[in-house]
Amino acid sequence: MAGSVSRRGFLGGAAAASVAGTVALAPGRAWAEGVTPGRIRLSVNGKAYEIDADPTVTLLDALRERIGLTGTKKGCDRGQCGACTVHVDGRRVVSCLTLAIACAGKQITTIEGIADGATLHPVQQAFVDCDGFQCGFCTSGQIMSAVEVVADDTVGTDEDIREAMSGNICRCGAYSNIVDAIKQCRGEH
Ligand code: FES
Ligand code: FES
C-alpha cells in the first residue's frame, strides 16, 4: 500500500517537473482523474474527448493530432515561441511543454473555443480591427495570451503589455498592432 502511494506521488511529481513553469499541477488529482492505461480523457472547449495516448504525449500533440483542433500552432515545440498557447483552467500555458495527461480533469480552452458562435471574442475582433497579424501563424497563441493579459489588472502601461506578451514571438513583427489590440479591449482607444 505504502509502495503504491509513493509511486503515484513520484509519477505525479515527475509530471509536475516536466511542465514546471507552464501549469501549476495538483499531481495526485491529475493522475487520479480521467486516466486509464493508454487512454486520456480531456475536456476541451466544454466537450469531452477520450484519446489514445501514452503519458508522454504533449497537450499540443493531443489537441492537433488526436482531437483535430489545429488552430493551436506548433512553432518551436520547445517552449520558446508561444504559438501553442492555450488555457488550462483559465490560465495560459504553452501546450508543447504541457503533458496531456496532466490536464485530465481540467478545463482546456483553445482558440476554437473562445468565439460565441459567429461572434468573435472581443480580443479576436480587436486583432482584426488593429491589424494585429500578418501571416497569422503566431496569432492564435497571441490571442490566447492576450485574453489573459486583457483581464490582468496588474498590466498597465504599454511596456507592461509588451512584457506580459513577451513569451509570444511574432516573426512578422506585428507587435505594435498587438499592443493596440489589447489596449482597444481595455477601452483605452
Ligand atoms: Fe510551444 Fe513554441 S510551439 S512554445
Ligand atoms: Fe506572422 Fe506573427 S503574424 S508570425
PDB file of C-alpha atoms and ligand atoms in Angstrom:
ATOM      1  CA  MET A   1       0.000   0.000   0.000  1.00  0.00           C
ATOM      2  CA  ALA A   2       2.666   2.437   1.042  1.00  0.00           C
ATOM      3  CA  GLY A   3       4.584   1.449  -2.089  1.00  0.00           C
ATOM      4  CA  SER A   4       1.722   2.283  -4.437  1.00  0.00           C
ATOM      5  CA  VAL A   5       1.095   5.623  -2.767  1.00  0.00           C
ATOM      6  CA  SER A   6       4.712   6.681  -3.017  1.00  0.00           C
ATOM      7  CA  ARG A   7       4.862   5.520  -6.666  1.00  0.00           C
ATOM      8  CA  ARG A   8       1.854   7.661  -7.503  1.00  0.00           C
ATOM      9  CA  GLY A   9       3.468  10.590  -5.759  1.00  0.00           C
ATOM     10  CA  PHE A  10       6.685  10.011  -7.699  1.00  0.00           C
ATOM     11  CA  LEU A  11       4.899   9.842 -11.054  1.00  0.00           C
ATOM     12  CA  GLY A  12       2.808  12.889 -10.269  1.00  0.00           C
ATOM     13  CA  GLY A  13       5.920  14.760  -9.215  1.00  0.00           C
ATOM     14  CA  ALA A  14       7.687  13.792 -12.433  1.00  0.00           C
ATOM     15  CA  ALA A  15       4.761  15.112 -14.460  1.00  0.00           C
ATOM     16  CA  ALA A  16       4.823  18.337 -12.484  1.00  0.00           C
ATOM     17  CA  ALA A  17       8.563  18.717 -13.018  1.00  0.00           C
ATOM     18  CA  SER A  18       8.133  18.213 -16.749  1.00  0.00           C
ATOM     19  CA  VAL A  19       5.835  21.177 -17.032  1.00  0.00           C
ATOM     20  CA  ALA A  20       7.405  23.426 -14.418  1.00  0.00           C
ATOM     21  CA  GLY A  21       6.639  26.993 -15.299  1.00  0.00           C
ATOM     22  CA  THR A  22       3.745  26.084 -17.546  1.00  0.00           C
ATOM     23  CA  VAL A  23       0.968  24.605 -15.449  1.00  0.00           C
ATOM     24  CA  ALA A  24       0.504  24.574 -11.715  1.00  0.00           C
ATOM     25  CA  LEU A  25      -0.278  20.916 -11.151  1.00  0.00           C
ATOM     26  CA  ALA A  26      -2.053  19.083  -8.406  1.00  0.00           C
ATOM     27  CA  PRO A  27      -0.210  15.811  -9.167  1.00  0.00           C
ATOM     28  CA  GLY A  28      -2.432  13.412  -7.259  1.00  0.00           C
ATOM     29  CA  ARG A  29      -5.543  14.888  -8.835  1.00  0.00           C
ATOM     30  CA  ALA A  30      -4.109  14.852 -12.330  1.00  0.00           C
ATOM     31  CA  TRP A  31      -3.294  11.176 -12.099  1.00  0.00           C
ATOM     32  CA  ALA A  32      -6.468  10.226 -10.329  1.00  0.00           C
ATOM     33  CA  GLU A  33      -8.958  11.787 -12.744  1.00  0.00           C
ATOM     34  CA  GLY A  34      -9.589  10.946 -16.357  1.00  0.00           C
ATOM     35  CA  VAL A  35      -6.766   8.451 -16.706  1.00  0.00           C
ATOM     36  CA  THR A  36      -6.927   4.794 -17.681  1.00  0.00           C
ATOM     37  CA  PRO A  37      -3.960   2.923 -19.190  1.00  0.00           C
ATOM     38  CA  GLY A  38      -3.368   4.106 -22.757  1.00  0.00           C
ATOM     39  CA  ARG A  39      -6.364   6.420 -22.649  1.00  0.00           C
ATOM     40  CA  ILE A  40      -6.672  10.025 -21.558  1.00  0.00           C
ATOM     41  CA  ARG A  41      -9.913  11.902 -21.105  1.00  0.00           C
ATOM     42  CA  LEU A  42      -9.756  15.604 -21.792  1.00  0.00           C
ATOM     43  CA  SER A  43     -12.305  18.389 -21.631  1.00  0.00           C
ATOM     44  CA  VAL A  44     -11.658  20.832 -24.483  1.00  0.00           C
ATOM     45  CA  ASN A  45     -13.855  23.840 -25.156  1.00  0.00           C
ATOM     46  CA  GLY A  46     -16.552  22.280 -22.999  1.00  0.00           C
ATOM     47  CA  LYS A  47     -16.589  19.000 -24.891  1.00  0.00           C
ATOM     48  CA  ALA A  48     -15.320  15.663 -23.565  1.00  0.00           C
ATOM     49  CA  TYR A  49     -12.775  13.642 -25.539  1.00  0.00           C
ATOM     50  CA  GLU A  50     -11.142  10.297 -24.828  1.00  0.00           C
ATOM     51  CA  ILE A  51      -7.944   9.740 -26.786  1.00  0.00           C
ATOM     52  CA  ASP A  52      -5.365   7.009 -27.244  1.00  0.00           C
ATOM     53  CA  ALA A  53      -2.176   8.464 -25.843  1.00  0.00           C
ATOM     54  CA  ASP A  54       0.718   7.406 -23.683  1.00  0.00           C
ATOM     55  CA  PRO A  55       1.778   9.579 -20.741  1.00  0.00           C
ATOM     56  CA  THR A  56       4.495  11.318 -22.763  1.00  0.00           C
ATOM     57  CA  VAL A  57       2.106  12.899 -25.291  1.00  0.00           C
ATOM     58  CA  THR A  58       2.037  16.657 -25.047  1.00  0.00           C
ATOM     59  CA  LEU A  59      -1.162  18.620 -24.840  1.00  0.00           C
ATOM     60  CA  LEU A  60      -0.233  20.258 -28.160  1.00  0.00           C
ATOM     61  CA  ASP A  61       0.016  16.933 -29.979  1.00  0.00           C
ATOM     62  CA  ALA A  62      -3.142  15.675 -28.283  1.00  0.00           C
ATOM     63  CA  LEU A  63      -5.056  18.713 -29.494  1.00  0.00           C
ATOM     64  CA  ARG A  64      -3.695  18.771 -33.034  1.00  0.00           C
ATOM     65  CA  GLU A  65      -3.111  15.113 -33.869  1.00  0.00           C
ATOM     66  CA  ARG A  66      -5.574  13.196 -31.704  1.00  0.00           C
ATOM     67  CA  ILE A  67      -8.500  15.610 -31.439  1.00  0.00           C
ATOM     68  CA  GLY A  68      -8.030  17.517 -34.697  1.00  0.00           C
ATOM     69  CA  LEU A  69      -8.060  21.037 -33.297  1.00  0.00           C
ATOM     70  CA  THR A  70      -5.329  22.546 -35.452  1.00  0.00           C
ATOM     71  CA  GLY A  71      -5.926  26.188 -34.609  1.00  0.00           C
ATOM     72  CA  THR A  72      -3.251  25.836 -31.944  1.00  0.00           C
ATOM     73  CA  LYS A  73       0.056  26.031 -33.792  1.00  0.00           C
ATOM     74  CA  LYS A  74       3.341  24.196 -33.371  1.00  0.00           C
ATOM     75  CA  GLY A  75       6.224  26.581 -33.823  1.00  0.00           C
ATOM     76  CA  CYS A  76       9.386  25.746 -31.905  1.00  0.00           C
ATOM     77  CA  ASP A  77       7.944  22.773 -29.955  1.00  0.00           C
ATOM     78  CA  ARG A  78      10.260  23.707 -27.083  1.00  0.00           C
ATOM     79  CA  GLY A  79       8.517  26.448 -25.137  1.00  0.00           C
ATOM     80  CA  GLN A  80      10.154  29.429 -26.752  1.00  0.00           C
ATOM     81  CA  CYS A  81       7.679  30.931 -29.240  1.00  0.00           C
ATOM     82  CA  GLY A  82       4.217  30.846 -27.658  1.00  0.00           C
ATOM     83  CA  ALA A  83       2.470  29.722 -30.848  1.00  0.00           C
ATOM     84  CA  CYS A  84       0.968  26.795 -28.951  1.00  0.00           C
ATOM     85  CA  THR A  85      -0.593  28.842 -26.130  1.00  0.00           C
ATOM     86  CA  VAL A  86      -3.913  27.559 -24.779  1.00  0.00           C
ATOM     87  CA  HIS A  87      -5.716  27.947 -21.477  1.00  0.00           C
ATOM     88  CA  VAL A  88      -5.876  25.264 -18.809  1.00  0.00           C
ATOM     89  CA  ASP A  89      -8.312  26.054 -16.012  1.00  0.00           C
ATOM     90  CA  GLY A  90      -8.335  29.640 -17.200  1.00  0.00           C
ATOM     91  CA  ARG A  91      -4.576  30.207 -17.215  1.00  0.00           C
ATOM     92  CA  ARG A  92      -2.413  30.356 -20.308  1.00  0.00           C
ATOM     93  CA  VAL A  93       0.133  27.607 -20.825  1.00  0.00           C
ATOM     94  CA  VAL A  94       2.434  26.603 -23.648  1.00  0.00           C
ATOM     95  CA  SER A  95       0.897  23.316 -24.690  1.00  0.00           C
ATOM     96  CA  CYS A  96       4.124  21.946 -26.216  1.00  0.00           C
ATOM     97  CA  LEU A  97       5.618  21.733 -22.726  1.00  0.00           C
ATOM     98  CA  THR A  98       2.458  20.531 -21.024  1.00  0.00           C
ATOM     99  CA  LEU A  99       1.672  16.838 -20.773  1.00  0.00           C
ATOM    100  CA  ALA A 100      -1.827  15.928 -21.914  1.00  0.00           C
ATOM    101  CA  ILE A 101      -2.164  13.536 -19.009  1.00  0.00           C
ATOM    102  CA  ALA A 102      -1.550  16.395 -16.589  1.00  0.00           C
ATOM    103  CA  CYS A 103      -4.651  18.111 -17.986  1.00  0.00           C
ATOM    104  CA  ALA A 104      -7.065  15.266 -17.309  1.00  0.00           C
ATOM    105  CA  GLY A 105      -9.833  16.633 -15.122  1.00  0.00           C
ATOM    106  CA  LYS A 106      -9.095  20.224 -16.111  1.00  0.00           C
ATOM    107  CA  GLN A 107     -10.833  22.613 -18.464  1.00  0.00           C
ATOM    108  CA  ILE A 108      -8.847  23.260 -21.625  1.00  0.00           C
ATOM    109  CA  THR A 109      -9.711  26.160 -23.911  1.00  0.00           C
ATOM    110  CA  THR A 110      -8.255  26.631 -27.377  1.00  0.00           C
ATOM    111  CA  ILE A 111      -8.631  29.335 -29.991  1.00  0.00           C
ATOM    112  CA  GLU A 112     -11.562  27.358 -31.424  1.00  0.00           C
ATOM    113  CA  GLY A 113     -13.426  27.752 -28.146  1.00  0.00           C
ATOM    114  CA  ILE A 114     -13.415  31.467 -27.421  1.00  0.00           C
ATOM    115  CA  ALA A 115     -15.838  32.858 -30.021  1.00  0.00           C
ATOM    116  CA  ASP A 116     -19.559  32.974 -29.261  1.00  0.00           C
ATOM    117  CA  GLY A 117     -20.919  31.201 -32.291  1.00  0.00           C
ATOM    118  CA  ALA A 118     -20.406  33.520 -35.265  1.00  0.00           C
ATOM    119  CA  THR A 119     -19.479  36.405 -32.966  1.00  0.00           C
ATOM    120  CA  LEU A 120     -15.757  36.777 -32.467  1.00  0.00           C
ATOM    121  CA  HIS A 121     -14.325  37.074 -28.970  1.00  0.00           C
ATOM    122  CA  PRO A 122     -13.553  40.769 -28.266  1.00  0.00           C
ATOM    123  CA  VAL A 123      -9.823  40.023 -28.431  1.00  0.00           C
ATOM    124  CA  GLN A 124     -10.220  38.299 -31.788  1.00  0.00           C
ATOM    125  CA  GLN A 125     -12.209  41.285 -33.060  1.00  0.00           C
ATOM    126  CA  ALA A 126      -9.585  43.703 -31.767  1.00  0.00           C
ATOM    127  CA  PHE A 127      -6.821  41.820 -33.603  1.00  0.00           C
ATOM    128  CA  VAL A 128      -8.869  42.184 -36.791  1.00  0.00           C
ATOM    129  CA  ASP A 129      -9.613  45.861 -36.146  1.00  0.00           C
ATOM    130  CA  CYS A 130      -5.992  46.725 -35.348  1.00  0.00           C
ATOM    131  CA  ASP A 131      -4.287  44.500 -37.948  1.00  0.00           C
ATOM    132  CA  GLY A 132      -2.650  42.528 -35.150  1.00  0.00           C
ATOM    133  CA  PHE A 133      -1.333  39.889 -37.542  1.00  0.00           C
ATOM    134  CA  GLN A 134       0.242  39.389 -40.932  1.00  0.00           C
ATOM    135  CA  CYS A 135       0.894  35.736 -41.836  1.00  0.00           C
ATOM    136  CA  GLY A 136      -1.236  34.617 -38.889  1.00  0.00           C
ATOM    137  CA  PHE A 137       0.938  31.738 -37.741  1.00  0.00           C
ATOM    138  CA  CYS A 138       1.528  33.160 -34.273  1.00  0.00           C
ATOM    139  CA  THR A 139      -1.941  34.672 -33.980  1.00  0.00           C
ATOM    140  CA  SER A 140      -3.888  32.000 -32.146  1.00  0.00           C
ATOM    141  CA  GLY A 141      -1.198  31.897 -29.462  1.00  0.00           C
ATOM    142  CA  GLN A 142      -1.032  35.680 -29.331  1.00  0.00           C
ATOM    143  CA  ILE A 143      -4.800  35.901 -28.882  1.00  0.00           C
ATOM    144  CA  MET A 144      -4.910  33.263 -26.143  1.00  0.00           C
ATOM    145  CA  SER A 145      -2.179  35.131 -24.264  1.00  0.00           C
ATOM    146  CA  ALA A 146      -3.881  38.456 -24.867  1.00  0.00           C
ATOM    147  CA  VAL A 147      -7.160  37.178 -23.406  1.00  0.00           C
ATOM    148  CA  GLU A 148      -5.368  36.679 -20.097  1.00  0.00           C
ATOM    149  CA  VAL A 149      -3.427  39.948 -20.339  1.00  0.00           C
ATOM    150  CA  VAL A 150      -6.578  41.979 -21.042  1.00  0.00           C
ATOM    151  CA  ALA A 151      -8.087  40.643 -17.818  1.00  0.00           C
ATOM    152  CA  ASP A 152      -4.936  41.266 -15.760  1.00  0.00           C
ATOM    153  CA  ASP A 153      -5.299  44.466 -13.733  1.00  0.00           C
ATOM    154  CA  THR A 154      -1.587  44.435 -12.883  1.00  0.00           C
ATOM    155  CA  VAL A 155      -0.733  45.069 -16.545  1.00  0.00           C
ATOM    156  CA  GLY A 156      -0.999  48.813 -17.092  1.00  0.00           C
ATOM    157  CA  THR A 157       1.443  50.525 -19.409  1.00  0.00           C
ATOM    158  CA  ASP A 158       2.402  49.659 -22.971  1.00  0.00           C
ATOM    159  CA  GLU A 159       5.676  48.392 -21.521  1.00  0.00           C
ATOM    160  CA  ASP A 160       3.730  46.146 -19.143  1.00  0.00           C
ATOM    161  CA  ILE A 161       1.739  44.773 -22.072  1.00  0.00           C
ATOM    162  CA  ARG A 162       4.902  44.053 -24.057  1.00  0.00           C
ATOM    163  CA  GLU A 163       6.444  42.320 -21.047  1.00  0.00           C
ATOM    164  CA  ALA A 164       3.283  40.286 -20.387  1.00  0.00           C
ATOM    165  CA  MET A 165       3.198  39.242 -24.046  1.00  0.00           C
ATOM    166  CA  SER A 166       6.938  38.622 -24.324  1.00  0.00           C
ATOM    167  CA  GLY A 167       6.508  34.853 -24.422  1.00  0.00           C
ATOM    168  CA  ASN A 168       4.722  35.137 -27.761  1.00  0.00           C
ATOM    169  CA  ILE A 169       7.056  35.700 -30.694  1.00  0.00           C
ATOM    170  CA  CYS A 170       5.863  37.202 -33.977  1.00  0.00           C
ATOM    171  CA  ARG A 171       8.273  36.792 -36.854  1.00  0.00           C
ATOM    172  CA  CYS A 172       6.225  39.275 -38.878  1.00  0.00           C
ATOM    173  CA  GLY A 173       6.783  41.961 -36.246  1.00  0.00           C
ATOM    174  CA  ALA A 174       3.132  42.803 -35.608  1.00  0.00           C
ATOM    175  CA  TYR A 175       3.948  43.754 -32.027  1.00  0.00           C
ATOM    176  CA  SER A 176       2.814  47.380 -32.007  1.00  0.00           C
ATOM    177  CA  ASN A 177      -0.548  46.449 -33.530  1.00  0.00           C
ATOM    178  CA  ILE A 178      -0.960  43.652 -30.998  1.00  0.00           C
ATOM    179  CA  VAL A 179      -0.424  46.186 -28.207  1.00  0.00           C
ATOM    180  CA  ASP A 180      -3.050  48.389 -29.874  1.00  0.00           C
ATOM    181  CA  ALA A 181      -5.479  45.453 -29.981  1.00  0.00           C
ATOM    182  CA  ILE A 182      -5.004  44.770 -26.280  1.00  0.00           C
ATOM    183  CA  LYS A 183      -5.494  48.448 -25.478  1.00  0.00           C
ATOM    184  CA  GLN A 184      -8.675  48.503 -27.558  1.00  0.00           C
ATOM    185  CA  CYS A 185     -10.028  45.624 -25.499  1.00  0.00           C
ATOM    186  CA  ARG A 186      -9.221  47.556 -22.357  1.00  0.00           C
ATOM    187  CA  GLY A 187     -11.161  50.537 -23.681  1.00  0.00           C
ATOM    188  CA  GLU A 188      -8.036  52.667 -23.965  1.00  0.00           C
ATOM    189  CA  HIS A 189      -8.698  53.774 -27.535  1.00  0.00           C
TER     190      HIS A 189
HETATM  191 FE1  FES B   1       5.178  25.743 -27.964  1.00  0.00          FE
HETATM  192 FE2  FES B   1       6.765  27.222 -29.480  1.00  0.00          FE
HETATM  193  S1  FES B   1       5.462  25.582 -30.079  1.00  0.00           S
HETATM  194  S2  FES B   1       6.307  27.498 -27.367  1.00  0.00           S
HETATM  195 FE1  FES B   2       3.294  36.164 -38.839  1.00  0.00          FE
HETATM  196 FE2  FES B   2       3.083  36.731 -36.248  1.00  0.00          FE
HETATM  197  S1  FES B   2       1.734  37.315 -37.857  1.00  0.00           S
HETATM  198  S2  FES B   2       4.448  35.341 -37.174  1.00  0.00           S
END
